[in-house]
Amino acid sequence: MIFNYIKKFIFPNRCIMCDELLPFGFDLENEFLCNTCRHKLEFIKEPTCKKCGAMINNSSDMYCARCEDKLWKGFEYGFGILRYNDFVKESIHRIKYAGRKEYIDFYGKCIAKIYKDKFKEISPDYLVPVPIHYNRLKERNYNQAEVLAYAISNELKKYNIHIDVNNDLIYRKKNTKVLNKLDPFSRENELKNAFEVCDVSNIEKVILVDDIYTTGSTINKISEELKTAGINKVYFAVIAIVDNL
Ligand SMILES: [Zn+2]
Ligand SMILES: [Zn+2]
């Protein structure tokens, strides 16, 4: 703890929304957000889609239009904490392209805090980060999904929940294009042979971890491949889900 204080004093945190340096503070919000930015986080509230977890307008609906339309078969259910608004978009953009790896800690803590009971109930064998291609890893120096998975796993330990990260289960063979710019057919084509599932022996249930849930295609594709390889249940956890109201 003392070490933490000294570290924070010498290297103060930056606000995960506006990137300004923060004054000294130690609870979860003060440590990661400035006063002006606190309201910029829009936590997902009920009613939500019973499949992907996105916010929906009508509580009598089971699914969002995206899930209704596709009837995804790959994954069971999704856990997201935030609506993907412009502020979160900017924050995640800095994580990926401006080296702000440290923001991820906040998001990992929030996911663990909000979903700890669900994760305990599911009791998965592993948290599995969605892999990025080697070329992107070289540019970025880290896979944000992997850093997030470790942040969640570490935070869960504080609640006495132990779920390890498995970073060797899926390998990304293809450096896929940005999918939300493509039509559904090209998207499917792009994801063909993009991943390889490695040894799944003794693994029954996993929670995939990624930064954003956008079209759902990547998460669904990986889930399908994991199931073909023999895994029973696949869930996913993300920082933000793109609205589909
Ligand atoms: Zn701020
Ligand atoms: Zn949905």
mmCIF file with all atom_site columns, N, CA, C and O in Angstrom, residues 62-87:
data_model
loop_
_atom_site.group_PDB
_atom_site.id
_atom_site.type_symbol
_atom_site.label_atom_id
_atom_site.label_alt_id
_atom_site.label_comp_id
_atom_site.label_asym_id
_atom_site.label_entity_id
_atom_site.label_seq_id
_atom_site.pdbx_PDB_ins_code
_atom_site.Cartn_x
_atom_site.Cartn_y
_atom_site.Cartn_z
_atom_site.occupancy
_atom_site.B_iso_or_equiv
_atom_site.pdbx_formal_charge
_atom_site.auth_seq_id
_atom_site.auth_comp_id
_atom_site.auth_asym_id
_atom_site.auth_atom_id
_atom_site.pdbx_PDB_model_num
ATOM 1   N N  . MET A 1 62 ? -37.112 -9.900  -25.679 1.00 0.00 ? 62 MET A N  1
ATOM 2   C CA . MET A 1 62 ? -36.080 -10.799 -25.166 1.00 0.00 ? 62 MET A CA 1
ATOM 3   C C  . MET A 1 62 ? -34.705 -10.352 -25.668 1.00 0.00 ? 62 MET A C  1
ATOM 4   O O  . MET A 1 62 ? -33.737 -10.325 -24.924 1.00 0.00 ? 62 MET A O  1
ATOM 5   N N  . TYR A 1 63 ? -34.647 -10.058 -26.966 1.00 0.00 ? 63 TYR A N  1
ATOM 6   C CA . TYR A 1 63 ? -33.351 -9.811  -27.591 1.00 0.00 ? 63 TYR A CA 1
ATOM 7   C C  . TYR A 1 63 ? -33.273 -8.449  -28.266 1.00 0.00 ? 63 TYR A C  1
ATOM 8   O O  . TYR A 1 63 ? -34.297 -7.870  -28.628 1.00 0.00 ? 63 TYR A O  1
ATOM 9   N N  . CYS A 1 64 ? -32.051 -7.982  -28.483 1.00 0.00 ? 64 CYS A N  1
ATOM 10  C CA . CYS A 1 64 ? -31.858 -6.784  -29.287 1.00 0.00 ? 64 CYS A CA 1
ATOM 11  C C  . CYS A 1 64 ? -32.017 -7.187  -30.760 1.00 0.00 ? 64 CYS A C  1
ATOM 12  O O  . CYS A 1 64 ? -31.983 -8.377  -31.081 1.00 0.00 ? 64 CYS A O  1
ATOM 13  N N  . ALA A 1 65 ? -32.156 -6.197  -31.641 1.00 0.00 ? 65 ALA A N  1
ATOM 14  C CA . ALA A 1 65 ? -32.389 -6.496  -33.051 1.00 0.00 ? 65 ALA A CA 1
ATOM 15  C C  . ALA A 1 65 ? -31.238 -7.307  -33.645 1.00 0.00 ? 65 ALA A C  1
ATOM 16  O O  . ALA A 1 65 ? -31.438 -8.217  -34.453 1.00 0.00 ? 65 ALA A O  1
ATOM 17  N N  . ARG A 1 66 ? -30.022 -6.990  -33.192 1.00 0.00 ? 66 ARG A N  1
ATOM 18  C CA . ARG A 1 66 ? -28.827 -7.680  -33.697 1.00 0.00 ? 66 ARG A CA 1
ATOM 19  C C  . ARG A 1 66 ? -28.899 -9.185  -33.402 1.00 0.00 ? 66 ARG A C  1
ATOM 20  O O  . ARG A 1 66 ? -28.634 -10.010 -34.271 1.00 0.00 ? 66 ARG A O  1
ATOM 21  N N  . CYS A 1 67 ? -29.290 -9.533  -32.196 1.00 0.00 ? 67 CYS A N  1
ATOM 22  C CA . CYS A 1 67 ? -29.357 -10.950 -31.822 1.00 0.00 ? 67 CYS A CA 1
ATOM 23  C C  . CYS A 1 67 ? -30.580 -11.621 -32.420 1.00 0.00 ? 67 CYS A C  1
ATOM 24  O O  . CYS A 1 67 ? -30.520 -12.775 -32.847 1.00 0.00 ? 67 CYS A O  1
ATOM 25  N N  . GLU A 1 68 ? -31.689 -10.890 -32.441 1.00 0.00 ? 68 GLU A N  1
ATOM 26  C CA . GLU A 1 68 ? -32.928 -11.404 -33.019 1.00 0.00 ? 68 GLU A CA 1
ATOM 27  C C  . GLU A 1 68 ? -32.692 -11.798 -34.468 1.00 0.00 ? 68 GLU A C  1
ATOM 28  O O  . GLU A 1 68 ? -33.095 -12.860 -34.938 1.00 0.00 ? 68 GLU A O  1
ATOM 29  N N  . ASP A 1 69 ? -31.974 -10.943 -35.152 1.00 0.00 ? 69 ASP A N  1
ATOM 30  C CA . ASP A 1 69 ? -31.704 -11.111 -36.564 1.00 0.00 ? 69 ASP A CA 1
ATOM 31  C C  . ASP A 1 69 ? -30.795 -12.310 -36.836 1.00 0.00 ? 69 ASP A C  1
ATOM 32  O O  . ASP A 1 69 ? -31.003 -13.091 -37.744 1.00 0.00 ? 69 ASP A O  1
ATOM 33  N N  . LYS A 1 70 ? -29.766 -12.453 -36.011 1.00 0.00 ? 70 LYS A N  1
ATOM 34  C CA . LYS A 1 70 ? -28.753 -13.475 -36.288 1.00 0.00 ? 70 LYS A CA 1
ATOM 35  C C  . LYS A 1 70 ? -29.001 -14.791 -35.562 1.00 0.00 ? 70 LYS A C  1
ATOM 36  O O  . LYS A 1 70 ? -28.539 -15.826 -35.997 1.00 0.00 ? 70 LYS A O  1
ATOM 37  N N  . LEU A 1 71 ? -29.661 -14.718 -34.423 1.00 0.00 ? 71 LEU A N  1
ATOM 38  C CA . LEU A 1 71 ? -29.796 -15.874 -33.551 1.00 0.00 ? 71 LEU A CA 1
ATOM 39  C C  . LEU A 1 71 ? -28.448 -16.586 -33.353 1.00 0.00 ? 71 LEU A C  1
ATOM 40  O O  . LEU A 1 71 ? -28.284 -17.760 -33.651 1.00 0.00 ? 71 LEU A O  1
ATOM 41  N N  . TRP A 1 72 ? -27.480 -15.814 -32.880 1.00 0.00 ? 72 TRP A N  1
ATOM 42  C CA . TRP A 1 72 ? -26.140 -16.348 -32.644 1.00 0.00 ? 72 TRP A CA 1
ATOM 43  C C  . TRP A 1 72 ? -26.210 -17.691 -31.917 1.00 0.00 ? 72 TRP A C  1
ATOM 44  O O  . TRP A 1 72 ? -26.889 -17.816 -30.912 1.00 0.00 ? 72 TRP A O  1
ATOM 45  N N  . LYS A 1 73 ? -25.477 -18.654 -32.417 1.00 0.00 ? 73 LYS A N  1
ATOM 46  C CA . LYS A 1 73 ? -25.487 -19.959 -31.756 1.00 0.00 ? 73 LYS A CA 1
ATOM 47  C C  . LYS A 1 73 ? -24.209 -20.180 -30.945 1.00 0.00 ? 73 LYS A C  1
ATOM 48  O O  . LYS A 1 73 ? -24.144 -21.067 -30.124 1.00 0.00 ? 73 LYS A O  1
ATOM 49  N N  . GLY A 1 74 ? -23.199 -19.364 -31.223 1.00 0.00 ? 74 GLY A N  1
ATOM 50  C CA . GLY A 1 74 ? -21.892 -19.628 -30.623 1.00 0.00 ? 74 GLY A CA 1
ATOM 51  C C  . GLY A 1 74 ? -21.830 -19.443 -29.125 1.00 0.00 ? 74 GLY A C  1
ATOM 52  O O  . GLY A 1 74 ? -21.489 -20.348 -28.380 1.00 0.00 ? 74 GLY A O  1
ATOM 53  N N  . PHE A 1 75 ? -22.184 -18.256 -28.668 1.00 0.00 ? 75 PHE A N  1
ATOM 54  C CA . PHE A 1 75 ? -21.990 -17.979 -27.234 1.00 0.00 ? 75 PHE A CA 1
ATOM 55  C C  . PHE A 1 75 ? -23.312 -18.053 -26.469 1.00 0.00 ? 75 PHE A C  1
ATOM 56  O O  . PHE A 1 75 ? -24.391 -17.981 -27.055 1.00 0.00 ? 75 PHE A O  1
ATOM 57  N N  . GLU A 1 76 ? -23.209 -18.194 -25.145 1.00 0.00 ? 76 GLU A N  1
ATOM 58  C CA . GLU A 1 76 ? -24.412 -18.293 -24.317 1.00 0.00 ? 76 GLU A CA 1
ATOM 59  C C  . GLU A 1 76 ? -24.935 -16.907 -23.959 1.00 0.00 ? 76 GLU A C  1
ATOM 60  O O  . GLU A 1 76 ? -26.108 -16.626 -24.049 1.00 0.00 ? 76 GLU A O  1
ATOM 61  N N  . TYR A 1 77 ? -23.990 -16.067 -23.477 1.00 0.00 ? 77 TYR A N  1
ATOM 62  C CA . TYR A 1 77 ? -24.433 -14.791 -22.938 1.00 0.00 ? 77 TYR A CA 1
ATOM 63  C C  . TYR A 1 77 ? -23.253 -13.830 -22.831 1.00 0.00 ? 77 TYR A C  1
ATOM 64  O O  . TYR A 1 77 ? -22.123 -14.261 -22.699 1.00 0.00 ? 77 TYR A O  1
ATOM 65  N N  . GLY A 1 78 ? -23.546 -12.519 -22.890 1.00 0.00 ? 78 GLY A N  1
ATOM 66  C CA . GLY A 1 78 ? -22.475 -11.530 -22.804 1.00 0.00 ? 78 GLY A CA 1
ATOM 67  C C  . GLY A 1 78 ? -22.595 -10.617 -21.593 1.00 0.00 ? 78 GLY A C  1
ATOM 68  O O  . GLY A 1 78 ? -23.706 -10.277 -21.178 1.00 0.00 ? 78 GLY A O  1
ATOM 69  N N  . PHE A 1 79 ? -21.448 -10.241 -21.041 1.00 0.00 ? 79 PHE A N  1
ATOM 70  C CA . PHE A 1 79 ? -21.399 -9.321  -19.906 1.00 0.00 ? 79 PHE A CA 1
ATOM 71  C C  . PHE A 1 79 ? -20.630 -8.066  -20.298 1.00 0.00 ? 79 PHE A C  1
ATOM 72  O O  . PHE A 1 79 ? -19.411 -8.105  -20.462 1.00 0.00 ? 79 PHE A O  1
ATOM 73  N N  . GLY A 1 80 ? -21.331 -6.962  -20.466 1.00 0.00 ? 80 GLY A N  1
ATOM 74  C CA . GLY A 1 80 ? -20.657 -5.696  -20.778 1.00 0.00 ? 80 GLY A CA 1
ATOM 75  C C  . GLY A 1 80 ? -20.982 -4.709  -19.678 1.00 0.00 ? 80 GLY A C  1
ATOM 76  O O  . GLY A 1 80 ? -22.012 -4.826  -19.010 1.00 0.00 ? 80 GLY A O  1
ATOM 77  N N  . ILE A 1 81 ? -20.128 -3.712  -19.475 1.00 0.00 ? 81 ILE A N  1
ATOM 78  C CA . ILE A 1 81 ? -20.441 -2.763  -18.399 1.00 0.00 ? 81 ILE A CA 1
ATOM 79  C C  . ILE A 1 81 ? -20.898 -1.403  -18.909 1.00 0.00 ? 81 ILE A C  1
ATOM 80  O O  . ILE A 1 81 ? -21.653 -0.723  -18.246 1.00 0.00 ? 81 ILE A O  1
ATOM 81  N N  . LEU A 1 82 ? -20.441 -0.995  -20.101 1.00 0.00 ? 82 LEU A N  1
ATOM 82  C CA . LEU A 1 82 ? -20.737 0.365   -20.548 1.00 0.00 ? 82 LEU A CA 1
ATOM 83  C C  . LEU A 1 82 ? -21.376 0.421   -21.920 1.00 0.00 ? 82 LEU A C  1
ATOM 84  O O  . LEU A 1 82 ? -21.133 -0.447  -22.758 1.00 0.00 ? 82 LEU A O  1
ATOM 85  N N  . ARG A 1 83 ? -22.162 1.473   -22.129 1.00 0.00 ? 83 ARG A N  1
ATOM 86  C CA . ARG A 1 83 ? -22.622 1.750   -23.485 1.00 0.00 ? 83 ARG A CA 1
ATOM 87  C C  . ARG A 1 83 ? -21.439 2.365   -24.225 1.00 0.00 ? 83 ARG A C  1
ATOM 88  O O  . ARG A 1 83 ? -20.646 3.102   -23.646 1.00 0.00 ? 83 ARG A O  1
ATOM 89  N N  . TYR A 1 84 ? -21.347 2.058   -25.486 1.00 0.00 ? 84 TYR A N  1
ATOM 90  C CA . TYR A 1 84 ? -20.202 2.536   -26.275 1.00 0.00 ? 84 TYR A CA 1
ATOM 91  C C  . TYR A 1 84 ? -20.496 3.951   -26.758 1.00 0.00 ? 84 TYR A C  1
ATOM 92  O O  . TYR A 1 84 ? -20.901 4.160   -27.894 1.00 0.00 ? 84 TYR A O  1
ATOM 93  N N  . ASN A 1 85 ? -20.309 4.945   -25.884 1.00 0.00 ? 85 ASN A N  1
ATOM 94  C CA . ASN A 1 85 ? -20.534 6.337   -26.309 1.00 0.00 ? 85 ASN A CA 1
ATOM 95  C C  . ASN A 1 85 ? -19.211 6.942   -26.804 1.00 0.00 ? 85 ASN A C  1
ATOM 96  O O  . ASN A 1 85 ? -18.164 6.282   -26.781 1.00 0.00 ? 85 ASN A O  1
ATOM 97  N N  . ASP A 1 86 ? -19.253 8.193   -27.245 1.00 0.00 ? 86 ASP A N  1
ATOM 98  C CA . ASP A 1 86 ? -18.051 8.806   -27.834 1.00 0.00 ? 86 ASP A CA 1
ATOM 99  C C  . ASP A 1 86 ? -16.883 8.892   -26.859 1.00 0.00 ? 86 ASP A C  1
ATOM 100 O O  . ASP A 1 86 ? -15.726 8.830   -27.246 1.00 0.00 ? 86 ASP A O  1
ATOM 101 N N  . PHE A 1 87 ? -17.200 9.048   -25.569 1.00 0.00 ? 87 PHE A N  1
ATOM 102 C CA . PHE A 1 87 ? -16.126 9.178   -24.569 1.00 0.00 ? 87 PHE A CA 1
ATOM 103 C C  . PHE A 1 87 ? -15.397 7.851   -24.375 1.00 0.00 ? 87 PHE A C  1
ATOM 104 O O  . PHE A 1 87 ? -14.174 7.799   -24.306 1.00 0.00 ? 87 PHE A O  1
#
